[in-house]
C-alpha positions as protocol buffer text, in pm:
chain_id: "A"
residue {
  index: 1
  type: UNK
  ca { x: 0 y: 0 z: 0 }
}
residue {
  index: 2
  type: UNK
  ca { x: 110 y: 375 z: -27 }
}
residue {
  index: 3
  type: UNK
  ca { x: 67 y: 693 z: -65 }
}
residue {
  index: 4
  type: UNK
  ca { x: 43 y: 890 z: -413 }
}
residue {
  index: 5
  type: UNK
  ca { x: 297 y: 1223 z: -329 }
}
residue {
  index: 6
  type: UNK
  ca { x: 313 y: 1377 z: -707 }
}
residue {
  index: 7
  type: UNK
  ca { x: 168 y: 1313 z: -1011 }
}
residue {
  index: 8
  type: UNK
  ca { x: -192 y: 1222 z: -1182 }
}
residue {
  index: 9
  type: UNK
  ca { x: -259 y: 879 z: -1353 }
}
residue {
  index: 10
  type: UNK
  ca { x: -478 y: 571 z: -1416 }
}
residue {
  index: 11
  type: UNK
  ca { x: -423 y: 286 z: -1227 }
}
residue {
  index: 12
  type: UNK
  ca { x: -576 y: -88 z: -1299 }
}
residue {
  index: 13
  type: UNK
  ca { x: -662 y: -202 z: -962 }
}
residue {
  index: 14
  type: UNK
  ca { x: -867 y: -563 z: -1139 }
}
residue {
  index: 15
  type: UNK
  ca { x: -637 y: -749 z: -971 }
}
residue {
  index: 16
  type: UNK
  ca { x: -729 y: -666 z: -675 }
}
residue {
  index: 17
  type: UNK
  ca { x: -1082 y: -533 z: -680 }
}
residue {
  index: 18
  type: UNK
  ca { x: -1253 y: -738 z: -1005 }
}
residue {
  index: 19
  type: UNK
  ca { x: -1339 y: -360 z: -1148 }
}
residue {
  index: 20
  type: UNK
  ca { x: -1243 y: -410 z: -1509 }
}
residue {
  index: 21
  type: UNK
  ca { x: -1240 y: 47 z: -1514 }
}
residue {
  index: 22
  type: UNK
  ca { x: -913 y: 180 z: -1452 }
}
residue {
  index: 23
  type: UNK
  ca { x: -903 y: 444 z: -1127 }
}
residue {
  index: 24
  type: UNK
  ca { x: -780 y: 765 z: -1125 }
}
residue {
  index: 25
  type: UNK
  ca { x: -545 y: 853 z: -877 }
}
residue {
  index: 26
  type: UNK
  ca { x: -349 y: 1175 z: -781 }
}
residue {
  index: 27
  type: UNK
  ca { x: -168 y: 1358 z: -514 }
}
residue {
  index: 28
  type: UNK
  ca { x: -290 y: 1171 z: -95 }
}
residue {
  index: 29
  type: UNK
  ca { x: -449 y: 904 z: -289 }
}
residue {
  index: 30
  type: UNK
  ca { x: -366 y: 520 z: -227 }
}
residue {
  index: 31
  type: UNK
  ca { x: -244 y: 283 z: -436 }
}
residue {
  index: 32
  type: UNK
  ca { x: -218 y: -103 z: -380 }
}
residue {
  index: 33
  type: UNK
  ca { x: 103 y: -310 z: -487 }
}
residue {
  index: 34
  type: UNK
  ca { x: 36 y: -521 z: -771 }
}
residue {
  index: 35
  type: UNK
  ca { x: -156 y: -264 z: -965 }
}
residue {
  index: 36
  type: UNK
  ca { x: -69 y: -142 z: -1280 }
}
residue {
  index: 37
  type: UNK
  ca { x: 0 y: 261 z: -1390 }
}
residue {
  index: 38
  type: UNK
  ca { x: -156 y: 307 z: -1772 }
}
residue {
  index: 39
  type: UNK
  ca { x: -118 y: 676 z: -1767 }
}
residue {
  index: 40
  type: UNK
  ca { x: 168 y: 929 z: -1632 }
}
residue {
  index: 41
  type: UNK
  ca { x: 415 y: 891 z: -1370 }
}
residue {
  index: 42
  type: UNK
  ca { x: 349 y: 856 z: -967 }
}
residue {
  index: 43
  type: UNK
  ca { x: 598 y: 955 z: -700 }
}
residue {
  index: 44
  type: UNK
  ca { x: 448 y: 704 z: -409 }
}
residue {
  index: 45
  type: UNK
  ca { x: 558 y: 708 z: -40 }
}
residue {
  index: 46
  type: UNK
  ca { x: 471 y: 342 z: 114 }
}
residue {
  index: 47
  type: UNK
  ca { x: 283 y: 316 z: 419 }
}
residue {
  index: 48
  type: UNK
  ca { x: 303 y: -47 z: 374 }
}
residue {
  index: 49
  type: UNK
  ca { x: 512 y: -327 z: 321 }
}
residue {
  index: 50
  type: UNK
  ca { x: 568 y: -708 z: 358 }
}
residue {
  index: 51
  type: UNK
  ca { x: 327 y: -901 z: 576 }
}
residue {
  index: 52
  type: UNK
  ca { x: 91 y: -586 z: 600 }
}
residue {
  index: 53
  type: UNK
  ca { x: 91 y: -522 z: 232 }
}
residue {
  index: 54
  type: UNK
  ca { x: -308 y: -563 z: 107 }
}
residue {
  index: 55
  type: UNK
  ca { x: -187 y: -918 z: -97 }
}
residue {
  index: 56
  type: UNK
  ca { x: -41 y: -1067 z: 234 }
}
residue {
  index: 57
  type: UNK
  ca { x: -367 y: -991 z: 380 }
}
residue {
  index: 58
  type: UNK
  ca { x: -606 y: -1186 z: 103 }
}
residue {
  index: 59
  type: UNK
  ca { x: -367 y: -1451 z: 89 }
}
residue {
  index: 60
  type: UNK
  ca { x: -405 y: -1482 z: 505 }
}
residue {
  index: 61
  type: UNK
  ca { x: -776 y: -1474 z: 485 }
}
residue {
  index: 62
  type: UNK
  ca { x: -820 y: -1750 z: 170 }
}
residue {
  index: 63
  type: UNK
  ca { x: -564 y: -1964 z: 385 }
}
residue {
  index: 64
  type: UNK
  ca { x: -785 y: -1877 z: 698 }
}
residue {
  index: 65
  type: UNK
  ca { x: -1082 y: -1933 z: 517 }
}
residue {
  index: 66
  type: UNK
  ca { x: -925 y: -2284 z: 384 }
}
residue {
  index: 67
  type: UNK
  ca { x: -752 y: -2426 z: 685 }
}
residue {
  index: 68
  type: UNK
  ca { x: -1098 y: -2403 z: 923 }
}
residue {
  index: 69
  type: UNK
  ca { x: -1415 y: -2672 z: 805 }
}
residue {
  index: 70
  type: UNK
  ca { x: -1736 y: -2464 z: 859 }
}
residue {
  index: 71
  type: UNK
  ca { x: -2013 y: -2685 z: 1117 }
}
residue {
  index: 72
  type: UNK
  ca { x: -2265 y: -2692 z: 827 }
}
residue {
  index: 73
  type: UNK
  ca { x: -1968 y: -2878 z: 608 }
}
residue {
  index: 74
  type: UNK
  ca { x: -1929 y: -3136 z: 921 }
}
residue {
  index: 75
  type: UNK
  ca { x: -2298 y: -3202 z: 883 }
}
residue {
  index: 76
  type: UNK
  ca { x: -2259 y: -3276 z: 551 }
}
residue {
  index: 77
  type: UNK
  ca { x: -1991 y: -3507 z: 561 }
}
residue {
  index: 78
  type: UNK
  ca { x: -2170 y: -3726 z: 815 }
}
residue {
  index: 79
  type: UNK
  ca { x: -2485 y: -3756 z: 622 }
}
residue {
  index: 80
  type: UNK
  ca { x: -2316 y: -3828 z: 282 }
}
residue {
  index: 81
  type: UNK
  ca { x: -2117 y: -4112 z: 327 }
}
residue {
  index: 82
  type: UNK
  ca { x: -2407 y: -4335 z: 449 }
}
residue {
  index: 83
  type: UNK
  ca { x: -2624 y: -4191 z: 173 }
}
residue {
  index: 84
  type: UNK
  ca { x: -2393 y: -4297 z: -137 }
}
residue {
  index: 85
  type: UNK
  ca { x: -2359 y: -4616 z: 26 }
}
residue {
  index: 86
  type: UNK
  ca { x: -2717 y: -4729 z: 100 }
}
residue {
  index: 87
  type: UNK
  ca { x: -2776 y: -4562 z: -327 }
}
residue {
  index: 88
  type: UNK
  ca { x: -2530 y: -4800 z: -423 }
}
residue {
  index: 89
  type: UNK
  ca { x: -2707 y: -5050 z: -256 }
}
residue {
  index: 90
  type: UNK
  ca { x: -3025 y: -5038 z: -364 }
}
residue {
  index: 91
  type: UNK
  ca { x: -2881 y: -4975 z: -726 }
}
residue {
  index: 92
  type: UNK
  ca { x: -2742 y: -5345 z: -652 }
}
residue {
  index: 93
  type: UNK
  ca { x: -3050 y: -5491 z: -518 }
}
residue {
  index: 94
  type: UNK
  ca { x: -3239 y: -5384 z: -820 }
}
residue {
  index: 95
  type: UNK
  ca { x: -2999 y: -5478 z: -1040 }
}
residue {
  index: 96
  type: UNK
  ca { x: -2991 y: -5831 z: -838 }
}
residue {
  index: 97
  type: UNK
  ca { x: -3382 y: -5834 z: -831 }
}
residue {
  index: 98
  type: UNK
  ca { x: -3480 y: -5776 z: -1202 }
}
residue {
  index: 99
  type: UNK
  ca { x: -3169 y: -6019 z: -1303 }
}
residue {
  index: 100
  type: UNK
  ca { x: -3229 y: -6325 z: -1064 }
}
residue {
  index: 101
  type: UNK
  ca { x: -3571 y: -6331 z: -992 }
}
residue {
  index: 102
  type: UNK
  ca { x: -3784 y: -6014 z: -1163 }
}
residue {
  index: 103
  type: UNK
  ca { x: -3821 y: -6131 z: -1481 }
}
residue {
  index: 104
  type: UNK
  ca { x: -3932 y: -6480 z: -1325 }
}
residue {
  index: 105
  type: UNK
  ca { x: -4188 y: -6357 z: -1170 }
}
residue {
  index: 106
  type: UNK
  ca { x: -4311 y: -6052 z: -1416 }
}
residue {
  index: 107
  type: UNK
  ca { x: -4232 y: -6254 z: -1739 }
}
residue {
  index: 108
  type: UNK
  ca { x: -4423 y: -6001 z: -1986 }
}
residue {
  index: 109
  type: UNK
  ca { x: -4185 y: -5701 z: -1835 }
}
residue {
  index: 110
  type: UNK
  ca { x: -3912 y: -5838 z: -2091 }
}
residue {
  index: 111
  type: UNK
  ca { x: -4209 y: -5762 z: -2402 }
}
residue {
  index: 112
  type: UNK
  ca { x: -4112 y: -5380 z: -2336 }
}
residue {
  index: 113
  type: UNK
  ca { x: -3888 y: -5174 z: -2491 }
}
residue {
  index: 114
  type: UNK
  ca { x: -3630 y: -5120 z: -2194 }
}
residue {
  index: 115
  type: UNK
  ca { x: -3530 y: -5466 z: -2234 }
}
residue {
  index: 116
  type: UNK
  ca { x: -3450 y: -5413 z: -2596 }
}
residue {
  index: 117
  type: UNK
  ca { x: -3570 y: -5580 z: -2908 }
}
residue {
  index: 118
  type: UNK
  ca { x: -3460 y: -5955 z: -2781 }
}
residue {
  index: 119
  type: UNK
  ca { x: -3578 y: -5910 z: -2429 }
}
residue {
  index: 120
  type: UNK
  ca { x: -3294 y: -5936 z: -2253 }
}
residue {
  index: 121
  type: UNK
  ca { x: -3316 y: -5982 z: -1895 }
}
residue {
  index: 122
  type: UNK
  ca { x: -2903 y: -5806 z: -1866 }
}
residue {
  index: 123
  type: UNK
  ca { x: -2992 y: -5508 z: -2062 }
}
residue {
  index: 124
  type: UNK
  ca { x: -3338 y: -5475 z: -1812 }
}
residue {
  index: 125
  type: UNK
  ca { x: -3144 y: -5505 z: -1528 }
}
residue {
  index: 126
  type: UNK
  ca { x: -2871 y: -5269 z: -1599 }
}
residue {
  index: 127
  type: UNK
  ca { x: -3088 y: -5000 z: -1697 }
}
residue {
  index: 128
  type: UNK
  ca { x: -3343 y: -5004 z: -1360 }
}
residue {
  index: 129
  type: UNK
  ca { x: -2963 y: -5016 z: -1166 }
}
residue {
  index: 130
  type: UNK
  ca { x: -2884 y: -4697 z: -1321 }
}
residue {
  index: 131
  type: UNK
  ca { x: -3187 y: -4541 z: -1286 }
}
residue {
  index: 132
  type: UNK
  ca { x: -3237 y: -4558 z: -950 }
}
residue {
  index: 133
  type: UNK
  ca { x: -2871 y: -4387 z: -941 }
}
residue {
  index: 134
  type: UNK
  ca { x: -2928 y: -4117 z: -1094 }
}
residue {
  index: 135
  type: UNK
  ca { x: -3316 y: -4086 z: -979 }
}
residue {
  index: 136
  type: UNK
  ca { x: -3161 y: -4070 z: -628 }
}
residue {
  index: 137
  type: UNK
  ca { x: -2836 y: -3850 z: -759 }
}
residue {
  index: 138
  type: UNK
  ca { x: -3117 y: -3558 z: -909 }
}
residue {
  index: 139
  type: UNK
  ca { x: -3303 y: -3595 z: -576 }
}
């Protein structure tokens, strides 16, 4: 950070800000390091450096922001894991189901189209085991 002590110019502060307009700066104005001068010279005075510099101070805050798991993310994590794992397992019943003993029992389910032109029992049972993935993904 410092200090603008002479001089009148246009400085790109996107890096820093996301404002895509260059700023105008001139004599007791600040200026950020890492900002680009488009226009005329600046004589600057800094009033910051190092660790206190505005960069050192995002990059704290991301690696703050990074380093600590929010309560709601804790939450999240606990419910997950048994959810994908009970999915996967109905996905495998069904699959097991409609292979082993579906088609036994509901014969005239392999005269439909999702079992493909030769009624194949595989192709049936694949395709239910899917879509109750990604029925239950969507959900």
């Amino acid at each position: 950070m410092g200090r603008v002590l002479t001089g009148r110019s246009v400085v790109d502060e996107s890096m820093l800000t996301g404002e895509s307009l260059p700023v105008f700066k001139e004599k007791e104005l600040t200026v950020s390091a890492g900002t680009i001068n488009w226009d005329g010279p600046l004589r600057i005075e800094a009033t910051s450096t190092g660790s206190n510099s505005m960069i050192s101070k995002i990059v704290r805050m991301v690696e703050d922001a990074q380093g600590h798991e929010a309560p709601i993310q804790r939450l999240a994590d606990s419910i997950a894991g048994p959810f994908v794992y009970t999915i996967m397992t109905l996905s495998a019943t069904t699959f097991a189901f409609w292979y082993y003993i579906g088609t036994h029992i509901f014969p005239d389910v392999l005269l439909n189209d999702i079992a493909g032109p030769d009624g194949d029992s595989l192709l049936l049972s694949l395709k239910l085991a899917v879509d109750v993935l990604v029925c239950m993904v969507n959900k």
